[in-house]
Each structure stands twice: as C-alpha cells, then as structure tokens.
XYZ file of C-alpha atoms in Angstrom:
563
model
C -43.421 -9.722 -38.712
C -42.547 -11.597 -41.914
C -43.543 -15.219 -42.267
C -40.403 -16.400 -44.061
C -38.704 -17.439 -40.818
C -41.684 -19.681 -39.960
C -42.154 -17.927 -36.611
C -45.347 -16.051 -37.411
C -47.795 -15.189 -40.142
C -48.466 -11.754 -41.560
C -51.961 -10.290 -41.456
C -52.148 -10.725 -45.227
C -51.353 -14.420 -44.926
C -53.880 -14.909 -42.130
C -56.635 -13.265 -44.197
C -55.652 -14.738 -47.549
C -57.988 -17.166 -49.338
C -57.332 -20.871 -49.167
C -58.083 -21.237 -52.873
C -58.700 -18.983 -55.843
C -60.486 -20.289 -58.915
C -59.542 -18.013 -61.804
C -60.126 -17.558 -65.535
C -63.581 -19.132 -65.546
C -67.048 -18.447 -66.899
C -68.787 -18.341 -63.533
C -72.585 -18.123 -63.607
C -73.226 -16.762 -60.136
C -77.051 -17.104 -60.276
C -77.371 -14.025 -58.115
C -80.380 -11.731 -58.553
C -78.945 -10.373 -61.819
C -77.576 -13.712 -63.053
C -74.157 -12.069 -63.110
C -71.139 -13.670 -64.751
C -67.798 -13.572 -62.907
C -64.328 -14.797 -63.855
C -62.899 -15.737 -60.469
C -63.824 -16.590 -56.896
C -61.783 -16.731 -53.731
C -62.630 -19.312 -51.055
C -61.659 -19.119 -47.411
C -62.821 -21.376 -44.568
C -65.386 -23.018 -46.832
C -67.104 -19.799 -47.929
C -66.876 -17.470 -50.891
C -64.575 -14.659 -49.811
C -64.654 -12.711 -53.071
C -66.416 -12.988 -56.422
C -65.379 -10.909 -59.421
C -62.841 -10.623 -62.194
C -59.602 -12.558 -62.264
C -57.769 -9.223 -62.237
C -59.473 -8.203 -58.995
C -59.437 -11.550 -57.179
C -55.899 -12.830 -57.877
C -54.175 -10.062 -55.846
C -55.902 -11.431 -52.742
C -53.692 -14.537 -52.881
C -51.160 -15.235 -50.172
C -48.108 -17.480 -50.430
C -50.144 -20.498 -49.312
C -53.175 -19.837 -51.541
C -53.898 -22.579 -54.053
C -54.546 -21.086 -57.502
C -56.791 -23.148 -59.796
C -56.911 -22.123 -63.459
C -60.396 -22.924 -64.790
C -59.187 -22.427 -68.363
C -62.439 -20.799 -69.394
C -64.654 -23.567 -68.055
C -68.202 -22.814 -66.973
C -69.001 -22.881 -63.270
C -72.433 -23.136 -61.632
C -73.478 -23.028 -57.985
C -73.778 -26.484 -56.453
C -77.005 -28.053 -57.706
C -79.887 -28.953 -55.396
C -82.300 -31.811 -56.070
C -85.525 -30.916 -54.252
C -86.976 -34.418 -54.320
C -84.865 -37.568 -54.327
C -84.776 -40.770 -52.301
C -81.124 -40.329 -51.400
C -80.551 -43.488 -49.400
C -81.652 -45.707 -52.283
C -78.646 -44.591 -54.322
C -76.494 -46.682 -51.997
C -78.349 -49.953 -52.482
C -76.857 -51.053 -55.799
C -74.660 -53.737 -54.256
C -77.574 -55.056 -52.195
C -80.258 -55.303 -54.885
C -80.835 -56.765 -58.317
C -80.367 -54.042 -60.923
C -83.336 -53.838 -63.289
C -83.413 -50.208 -64.387
C -81.731 -50.993 -67.719
C -83.565 -54.167 -68.811
C -85.751 -53.878 -71.894
C -87.884 -57.030 -71.931
C -89.592 -59.497 -69.597
C -87.127 -62.171 -70.673
C -84.138 -59.960 -69.873
C -85.611 -59.009 -66.489
C -86.225 -62.615 -65.522
C -82.723 -63.556 -66.640
C -81.228 -60.813 -64.495
C -83.256 -61.962 -61.467
C -82.216 -65.593 -62.019
C -78.547 -64.578 -62.150
C -78.892 -62.650 -58.930
C -80.734 -65.496 -57.215
C -77.825 -67.800 -58.046
C -75.562 -65.660 -55.842
C -77.780 -66.075 -52.774
C -78.434 -68.835 -50.322
C -81.808 -70.567 -50.323
C -84.342 -68.472 -48.416
C -82.471 -65.162 -48.726
C -84.530 -62.208 -49.953
C -84.144 -60.920 -53.475
C -84.555 -57.148 -53.250
C -84.993 -54.984 -56.312
C -83.695 -51.551 -57.075
C -86.123 -48.993 -58.456
C -87.361 -49.554 -62.013
C -90.455 -48.949 -64.137
C -91.479 -52.047 -66.138
C -94.515 -50.403 -67.747
C -92.346 -47.652 -69.238
C -89.156 -49.567 -69.977
C -90.114 -53.118 -71.002
C -91.079 -53.866 -74.589
C -94.132 -55.688 -73.230
C -95.171 -52.615 -71.194
C -96.361 -54.624 -68.176
C -95.482 -55.950 -64.749
C -93.881 -59.352 -64.203
C -96.321 -61.985 -63.005
C -96.032 -64.012 -59.824
C -95.690 -67.210 -61.874
C -92.875 -65.714 -63.928
C -90.999 -64.797 -60.759
C -91.660 -68.271 -59.326
C -90.126 -69.829 -62.433
C -86.717 -68.216 -61.905
C -86.464 -68.069 -58.107
C -88.782 -70.534 -56.376
C -86.525 -70.862 -53.335
C -86.052 -67.178 -52.529
C -88.700 -64.620 -51.555
C -88.812 -61.668 -53.965
C -89.645 -57.997 -53.355
C -89.316 -55.716 -56.387
C -90.466 -52.149 -55.654
C -91.625 -49.962 -58.530
C -93.009 -46.876 -56.822
C -96.562 -47.261 -55.453
C -96.382 -50.976 -56.356
C -94.240 -53.936 -55.303
C -93.981 -57.182 -57.262
C -93.591 -60.372 -55.196
C -93.457 -64.106 -55.780
C -95.337 -66.950 -54.099
C -92.604 -67.453 -51.512
C -92.924 -63.832 -50.355
C -96.722 -64.042 -50.280
C -96.514 -67.165 -48.132
C -94.104 -65.543 -45.666
C -96.485 -62.576 -45.369
C -99.477 -64.869 -44.902
C -101.274 -63.309 -47.887
C -103.942 -65.607 -49.342
C -107.107 -65.198 -51.385
C -108.918 -64.560 -48.083
C -106.634 -61.728 -46.929
C -108.452 -58.409 -46.830
C -106.996 -55.333 -48.496
C -105.369 -53.037 -45.913
C -106.615 -49.472 -45.587
C -105.095 -47.398 -48.381
C -103.809 -50.409 -50.294
C -104.758 -53.168 -52.712
C -103.740 -56.811 -53.021
C -104.221 -57.420 -56.730
C -105.860 -60.763 -57.522
C -106.388 -63.151 -60.388
C -109.776 -62.321 -61.919
C -110.736 -65.983 -62.229
C -109.379 -67.580 -59.050
C -109.185 -64.657 -56.646
C -105.649 -65.721 -55.717
C -103.098 -62.925 -55.090
C -101.406 -62.042 -58.382
C -98.146 -60.911 -56.820
C -98.857 -57.188 -57.303
C -99.175 -55.180 -54.093
C -100.303 -51.560 -54.315
C -99.628 -48.701 -51.865
C -100.271 -49.752 -48.222
C -100.385 -53.423 -49.257
C -96.679 -53.179 -50.067
C -95.950 -52.958 -46.349
C -97.308 -56.472 -45.813
C -94.164 -57.798 -47.491
C -91.703 -54.945 -47.089
C -92.108 -55.101 -43.313
C -90.596 -58.602 -43.441
C -87.349 -57.536 -45.098
C -84.375 -57.898 -42.740
C -82.997 -54.571 -41.573
C -79.569 -53.221 -42.387
C -76.929 -52.861 -39.693
C -75.833 -49.364 -38.671
C -72.549 -49.862 -40.516
C -74.351 -50.974 -43.679
C -76.687 -47.982 -43.572
C -73.805 -45.567 -43.073
C -71.798 -47.023 -45.953
C -74.885 -46.980 -48.176
C -75.409 -43.285 -47.445
C -71.787 -42.447 -48.162
C -71.990 -44.313 -51.456
C -75.219 -42.485 -52.277
C -73.642 -39.111 -51.563
C -70.755 -39.876 -53.904
C -73.215 -40.677 -56.688
C -75.075 -37.401 -56.134
C -71.779 -35.504 -56.173
C -70.901 -37.148 -59.497
C -73.887 -35.383 -61.039
C -72.993 -31.984 -59.572
C -75.405 -32.226 -56.670
C -74.206 -30.653 -53.453
C -77.555 -30.609 -51.625
C -80.755 -32.609 -51.697
C -84.149 -32.744 -50.118
C -84.387 -36.398 -49.140
C -87.914 -37.342 -50.032
C -89.175 -39.642 -47.292
C -86.774 -40.282 -44.436
C -87.767 -42.715 -41.710
C -86.258 -42.704 -38.217
C -83.561 -45.319 -38.916
C -82.359 -43.531 -42.031
C -82.316 -40.183 -40.251
C -80.199 -41.674 -37.472
C -77.773 -42.909 -40.142
C -77.638 -39.416 -41.643
C -76.852 -38.055 -38.201
C -74.034 -40.549 -37.695
C -72.538 -39.693 -41.084
C -72.842 -35.978 -40.421
C -71.234 -36.241 -36.963
C -68.378 -38.298 -38.376
C -67.474 -35.460 -40.733
C -67.737 -37.723 -43.787
C -70.822 -36.206 -45.414
C -70.350 -34.732 -48.885
C -73.993 -33.883 -49.602
C -76.132 -31.446 -47.638
C -79.380 -33.135 -46.613
C -82.665 -31.621 -45.576
C -85.050 -34.437 -44.789
C -88.770 -34.744 -45.335
C -89.521 -36.840 -42.285
C -91.779 -39.892 -42.275
C -92.152 -40.513 -38.514
C -93.522 -44.047 -38.897
C -91.504 -44.840 -42.027
C -94.699 -44.737 -44.105
C -96.238 -41.876 -46.112
C -99.656 -42.972 -44.893
C -98.750 -43.362 -41.211
C -100.208 -46.423 -39.536
C -101.061 -44.705 -36.259
C -104.211 -43.259 -34.783
C -104.843 -39.515 -34.868
C -104.268 -39.379 -31.097
C -100.920 -41.160 -31.494
C -99.970 -38.770 -34.317
C -100.654 -35.763 -32.086
C -98.845 -37.328 -29.148
C -95.750 -37.783 -31.300
C -95.598 -34.173 -32.457
C -96.477 -32.772 -29.045
C -93.571 -34.628 -27.448
C -90.810 -34.670 -30.068
C -89.495 -31.260 -29.019
C -88.283 -30.083 -32.454
C -90.022 -28.690 -35.524
C -89.295 -28.069 -39.171
C -85.907 -26.618 -40.130
C -84.184 -27.830 -36.991
C -80.588 -28.760 -37.789
C -77.572 -27.191 -39.443
C -76.187 -26.584 -42.916
C -75.352 -30.274 -43.378
C -78.427 -31.972 -41.931
C -81.849 -30.598 -41.105
C -85.525 -31.489 -40.966
C -87.432 -29.772 -43.782
C -90.890 -30.984 -42.811
C -93.141 -34.004 -42.626
C -94.049 -36.000 -45.737
C -97.480 -37.409 -46.538
C -99.152 -38.884 -49.625
C -102.597 -38.424 -51.147
C -102.629 -40.313 -54.488
C -100.654 -42.599 -56.781
C -98.821 -41.777 -60.006
C -99.648 -40.711 -63.552
C -97.155 -43.199 -65.014
C -98.941 -46.087 -63.274
C -102.578 -45.061 -63.898
C -103.225 -44.233 -60.240
C -103.069 -40.414 -60.173
C -106.314 -39.007 -58.743
C -108.047 -36.981 -61.467
C -110.971 -34.563 -61.579
C -112.182 -36.285 -64.758
C -112.355 -39.996 -65.480
C -109.604 -41.803 -67.353
C -109.938 -42.169 -71.136
C -112.014 -45.217 -71.979
C -113.049 -45.642 -68.332
C -114.850 -42.445 -67.253
C -115.942 -43.889 -63.900
C -112.327 -44.542 -62.873
C -110.621 -41.438 -61.505
C -107.462 -42.855 -59.966
C -106.546 -43.683 -56.399
C -106.881 -41.657 -53.204
C -104.820 -43.525 -50.644
C -106.162 -41.905 -47.486
C -109.580 -40.912 -46.215
C -109.963 -37.087 -46.471
C -110.988 -36.402 -42.877
C -108.022 -38.370 -41.567
C -105.703 -36.655 -44.036
C -106.917 -33.208 -42.961
C -106.303 -34.114 -39.331
C -102.741 -35.300 -40.015
C -101.927 -32.028 -41.774
C -103.579 -29.821 -39.144
C -101.834 -31.534 -36.235
C -98.390 -31.323 -37.839
C -98.962 -27.640 -38.541
C -100.198 -27.084 -34.980
C -96.792 -28.105 -33.629
C -94.719 -26.062 -36.064
C -94.098 -28.673 -38.744
C -94.261 -27.778 -42.389
C -96.007 -30.380 -44.531
C -95.148 -31.668 -47.989
C -97.623 -33.949 -49.734
C -97.168 -36.270 -52.695
C -99.935 -35.137 -55.061
C -99.882 -35.922 -58.784
C -103.397 -35.672 -60.216
C -105.471 -32.503 -60.224
C -108.098 -34.014 -57.912
C -105.342 -34.933 -55.452
C -103.983 -31.391 -55.576
C -107.471 -30.066 -54.771
C -107.510 -32.205 -51.632
C -104.076 -31.022 -50.538
C -104.998 -27.378 -50.991
C -108.205 -27.987 -49.043
C -106.187 -29.474 -46.172
C -103.668 -26.633 -46.237
C -106.422 -24.028 -46.170
C -108.072 -25.799 -43.242
C -104.762 -25.916 -41.350
C -104.130 -22.256 -42.164
C -107.374 -21.388 -40.389
C -105.902 -22.684 -37.120
C -102.294 -21.555 -37.528
C -101.140 -19.506 -40.505
C -99.019 -21.340 -43.037
C -98.008 -18.103 -44.791
C -94.249 -17.803 -45.023
C -93.853 -21.431 -43.959
C -93.413 -22.803 -47.495
C -95.746 -25.764 -47.325
C -95.171 -27.995 -50.342
C -97.071 -29.745 -53.076
C -94.659 -32.488 -54.074
C -94.833 -33.372 -57.785
C -97.839 -31.226 -58.774
C -97.544 -33.118 -62.048
C -100.974 -32.256 -63.473
C -101.605 -29.003 -61.646
C -104.039 -26.583 -63.265
C -103.876 -22.785 -63.404
C -106.702 -22.273 -60.884
C -104.783 -24.468 -58.436
C -101.591 -22.475 -58.988
C -103.480 -19.280 -58.216
C -104.907 -20.833 -55.064
C -101.476 -22.112 -54.024
C -100.054 -18.628 -54.477
C -102.737 -17.159 -52.219
C -101.860 -19.754 -49.564
C -98.101 -19.160 -50.081
C -97.586 -22.824 -51.001
C -94.682 -23.943 -53.193
C -94.456 -26.754 -55.763
C -91.464 -29.018 -56.249
C -91.762 -30.820 -59.551
C -89.783 -33.373 -61.555
C -90.093 -32.644 -65.268
C -87.605 -35.439 -65.933
C -90.547 -37.882 -65.705
C -91.220 -36.856 -69.302
C -87.782 -38.031 -70.432
C -88.663 -41.726 -70.532
C -92.216 -41.953 -69.198
C -94.181 -39.387 -71.213
C -95.351 -42.192 -73.487
C -96.792 -44.054 -70.496
C -98.631 -40.909 -69.373
C -100.045 -40.408 -72.860
C -101.062 -44.058 -72.990
C -103.009 -43.850 -69.728
C -104.329 -40.283 -69.861
C -104.047 -39.170 -73.487
C -101.533 -36.989 -75.344
C -103.273 -33.743 -74.349
C -102.827 -34.560 -70.661
C -99.212 -35.572 -71.216
C -98.695 -32.211 -72.937
C -99.794 -30.339 -69.824
C -97.807 -32.485 -67.387
C -95.321 -30.496 -65.307
C -96.488 -27.115 -66.617
C -93.370 -25.210 -65.609
C -93.939 -22.165 -67.824
C -97.369 -21.637 -66.341
C -96.193 -22.354 -62.787
C -93.418 -19.786 -63.018
C -95.682 -17.176 -64.608
C -98.474 -17.648 -62.056
C -96.649 -18.525 -58.829
C -93.248 -16.930 -59.362
C -89.990 -18.753 -59.935
C -88.970 -18.688 -56.267
C -92.082 -20.704 -55.354
C -91.020 -23.596 -57.578
C -88.159 -26.101 -57.540
C -86.996 -29.118 -59.488
C -85.855 -32.593 -58.557
C -85.837 -36.064 -60.014
C -87.656 -38.445 -57.661
C -84.551 -40.620 -58.037
C -84.370 -43.616 -58.365
C -87.689 -43.589 -60.226
C -85.968 -41.288 -62.731
C -82.403 -40.541 -63.731
C -80.477 -38.449 -61.224
C -78.822 -36.429 -64.003
C -79.861 -32.761 -63.582
C -78.791 -31.872 -67.108
C -81.215 -34.382 -68.601
C -83.896 -32.724 -66.488
C -82.847 -29.250 -67.644
C -82.889 -30.438 -71.249
C -86.480 -31.651 -70.871
C -87.527 -28.394 -69.188
C -85.999 -26.303 -71.984
C -87.080 -28.452 -74.956
C -90.106 -30.442 -73.696
C -88.790 -33.416 -75.690
C -88.469 -36.986 -74.451
C -85.618 -39.400 -75.134
C -87.093 -40.216 -78.545
C -87.366 -36.558 -79.514
C -91.163 -36.451 -79.195
C -92.461 -33.008 -78.229
C -94.834 -32.686 -75.268
C -96.446 -29.328 -74.556
C -94.180 -26.824 -76.337
C -95.944 -23.927 -74.616
C -94.537 -25.094 -71.259
C -90.889 -24.651 -72.273
C -88.788 -22.466 -69.997
C -85.489 -20.650 -70.478
C -82.068 -22.014 -69.607
C -81.641 -19.411 -66.884
C -84.940 -20.467 -65.328
C -83.968 -24.150 -65.486
C -80.677 -23.382 -63.726
C -82.443 -21.305 -61.075
C -84.886 -24.141 -60.383
C -81.859 -26.258 -59.420
C -80.069 -23.521 -57.467
C -81.447 -20.222 -56.133
C -85.113 -21.282 -56.194
C -84.329 -24.777 -54.909
C -82.453 -23.414 -51.893
C -85.668 -21.827 -50.636
C -87.214 -25.253 -49.948
C -85.067 -25.596 -46.824
C -84.890 -21.849 -46.062
C -81.231 -21.982 -47.127
C -81.224 -19.152 -49.660
C -78.870 -17.051 -47.524
C -76.343 -19.890 -47.338
C -76.395 -21.736 -50.683
C -77.970 -21.563 -54.143
C -75.753 -18.868 -55.678
C -72.104 -17.879 -55.839
C -71.982 -14.793 -53.656
C -69.658 -13.473 -50.984
C -70.384 -15.033 -47.604
C -72.227 -18.084 -48.874
C -70.883 -21.615 -48.623
C -68.430 -22.442 -51.406
C -70.594 -25.039 -53.115
C -70.018 -25.043 -56.890
C -69.441 -27.253 -59.887
C -67.265 -27.052 -62.980
C -68.987 -28.395 -66.091
C -67.775 -29.523 -69.475
C -69.622 -26.991 -71.631
C -71.132 -23.539 -71.553
C -74.745 -24.367 -70.773
C -75.871 -20.939 -71.968
C -74.337 -21.306 -75.457
C -74.388 -24.909 -76.621
C -77.288 -26.158 -78.816
C -80.360 -27.372 -76.944
C -79.758 -31.001 -77.881
C -76.378 -31.002 -76.126
C -77.591 -29.787 -72.718
C -78.413 -33.356 -71.680
C -74.827 -34.436 -72.433
C -73.082 -31.947 -70.142
C -70.612 -33.635 -67.803
C -69.536 -32.559 -64.327
C -65.771 -32.128 -64.171
C -65.516 -31.104 -60.543
C -67.903 -30.870 -57.604
C -66.895 -28.693 -54.662
C -68.720 -28.591 -51.336
C -67.708 -26.033 -48.730
C -64.485 -25.447 -50.637
C -63.517 -29.140 -50.738
C -63.399 -31.226 -53.911
C -65.781 -34.186 -53.519
C -65.831 -35.347 -57.149
C -63.523 -35.082 -60.144
C -64.642 -36.330 -63.555
C -63.188 -36.719 -67.014
C -63.262 -33.867 -69.526
C -65.299 -34.934 -72.567
C -66.203 -31.403 -73.672
C -66.636 -30.309 -77.265
C -63.998 -27.916 -78.576
C -65.318 -24.429 -79.187
C -68.275 -24.705 -76.831
C -66.503 -23.630 -73.646
C-alpha cells in the first residue's frame, strides 16, 4: 500500500535509512583502510557504506540527505586514557593551565579567592607548573599564603598537590607528621616544616577533606565534560581512574539518555590508585562484587581495575633502571611495595578483572610485567588484554615480553608536545628521544596491541595535536625528539580508532565505518591524508556524530584546496 495517504508505510520506507551522508571523502579505517563516498545510517548503525551512486538510491521519502561537499570523514575517535570527569570542573576550579609565570599564577589564584567566602576551598584544575611556568618550579606555601590566607588551597598537578598553610592546618599536617605509605610530605630542608608540596599518597591527607559534590553537580559536570570531548571529535573514551561516586554519576547520566560519549571505566574501587585497604579486604571486595571486567553496554562499561606503580617522567619521579643524570643513586619513585602490588594484581585477576597499571619508567614496567606473569601462572591473562598504561619509557625487551604475555600498551605521545623539554631536563635528551617509542611498539607488538590517549587534563585533549606529534615527533617549539619513532598518518588514525576500540573489546561495534557498526563518525575541516605535516595539529572538527545523532557542530575554518 502506498504511503501518500498517511495510512501505512511501504516496505521501502520502513527499511529506508534515516540519514545518508553523501559526496564525502570517508576514511573507513577498515582492514584495508578503504575510502568511501557515502554512508547510510539507520537506527543508529551504518546500514550501507560505499559510493554516492550506490548509496543514494537507498533513500526513502523521509531520509535526510546530507551533502558532505567533499569533506573528510573519520570514525569517531577514542581516547584510551583520559580523566573524563575533570573536563567538567572548569566552573568549580581556578584555571591555571594557561598561566606562564609564578606572578601570573598567583594573580589568577588571588582573583579566584576574591569570589569565595572566607574558609571556602580553592580547588585547582590540572596544570603543570614545571613545564609551563617561566620559573620552571612549583609555587611555595608562603606564596600561596600571601594571596589567599583565609581560604584553604588544593592545587593538583598529577602525582603532586600544592597546598597552603590553611590546608595543612585543616589536615593536621605538622613537622611531626609521618609520611604515609606510598607518599611524601615535602619539608623545608632547614626547619623541617611542611613545604606545601604533597606527593602521591600524601595528597589524600588534604584531598580527603574537600567537600563532595552533590549528585546533580556531578551529573552536570559529566555532561559538560562529554560536550568538550565531542568538540574534539571524541565519541568514546576510556576513563582513566573512576571511583564509585563518579561511576554512579556515569550510570545516572547513561540511564537518563543524555550521554553523548561512550565510557568504559578503569575502576578504582577505593577511589585511590594505591588502594588503602588490606589484602584481605581487597579480596573480599572482588569476591563479593558480582561483576567483572567488560560488564556493561555500548554506552557504559567496566574495562578493568586501575593501579599505579610509579610517578611521572615530567616530574622526576618515574622509576628507572638506571639512576637519574647527575644523581645516579636516585632512580625515581615506586609508590607501592612489590609483594603487596603483586597480590593486588593476582587477586583482581583471580576474580575475572583485567588490570591496567600506570607505569612510566622502565623499572616500573619491569615490575608490572613481573606481576602480570605471576598472575598469569594462576589464571591465564592471554586474550584478556591486560594493560600497561603510559609505557612512556618502555624498552624493546619489555615490548617483546609484553607480546608474549599478550599485554597491550596505551600511550600518550602528546606529552611530548609541551613537556618534552621537562623530560630532557630531568632525564637527558637521549631519554626524551626514546619516550613513547611508537614506531618500535608497533613493529614489535603489532598495531592492534597499542592505543593512544591524552591523559587529559594533564595534556591537551586535542587528538590532532597528538597525531601531529606521533607523525612528526616535534614539540610545540618545533624541536625534534626521536625521529626514528615517527609513525605514518594511517597508523596514527588507527591508534585513535580501530586499535583503540580493542581496549574495551568493542572492535565489532565501533572503531571503523563498516556496515552493522554504530554510526559514530566525525567530519573534519581538512583531508588529514593530504595536508602538510605542520597543518595536522590545526585540523578542526566540523561535526561529531554518535549513534547517528549530531552531538557537536563546529565552524568551518578549512583551507581552500586541501579538502
């Protein structure tokens, strides 16, 4: 029966696509890296992928036809390591990620303090004073006291938190306070008084005092964060360290139907990457929780449990096989006793949980591989995709060992964009040159065993800046670091799409533009395969589509002739 009388729909109309995107340069990122011209989307999935000539006839009278006008399309991008919830904190924290001097930072904090009542906490967003300030150092407690004596201050950096005297007093931290296990209260060398720098587990002494967010605040923060990720073409993310309260917020957002970013969470059961529970309590938790890794759906799932073994190479705390230049006895920081660490990994594995461990230095990576091998002896980890998170200074012998254990690495080459100088300053230029050795990783382990993320907000969320660094090995000042570790543009794209999807065992659902997969894709301003290397970092996202729905539309600033 015809549909023109409104009484019924024809079979063709029932089966017709909701939308057809035509006349594009569509990089499908399938096994052959095929290029298509058009895709048809129906019920949130790709119904057809091919030429405009072949796909357009599928249209029904209600099909929306979108002319891409030759624009380049990629699958939705996947960040395999980002602290998603922190992207929603901008309105609740003092913004310091763009300050360039101690004076400017203190001025920004003073301005923010003026908007608060006496006694309210000043919380900081993520920043990196050593890398971004002209002085190349942390702020001192006395400097913070000078601009906000009446408000406690907590400024996280990543492995460190800077605090003022008010915050130290509230936490009861004095010169007589002992360092907590896995942490350090930095002190004045002359007086022994706390300096206002708290490292690793010591951060919790102050951060545990911060007032919690309401459910509504958490939900709105997550929604804001998702919109920011969508702006950069991200349709999925591995959220790097999700505590129980944040996971509950993700669940509320998912159940409300408002999510615009697929989340697979690396779970931190106690909220800490070095869990403050006994081994018996750790086992009791996993034996009773009743779920394991990869439980969930296409919008929200549990990817594994997250732990930490060392610090960071940009803060002189990465655990190294060899001593640091100028200080051969110092080899970085191991934040957890090895026997305890091995037990945490083994127990999680025993109950079906995949493990991902923050490991930056080569000595730290050795310890993680040791723990994984020990766990494998009890219950095989093969095919389970256990993760080395960062793997920043991984060596070839470790890559070969990881391959034998079937362990993947999820790296963040974008650290080199604005922090390579800090790495070179702490560890030497030769070590900075071998940081994030993506060429070697791909050659030894295989591209599907590797992924890329940003560790946002420690680094820029922009995936095209990250791809630029992977392809050129140049930082923001044009300095070259390790030319032999350059990779191709196709490989860089795959690390954000088809390879990245494997982290959460989602490769049959997302990561490429193929019939039957979810219609996650982005339209970008320029042809990433043709423009000069230097312009990759400037690519803009014109449209982000998740499950067939537009979740972001940007402004076209493309260069004529490059599309």
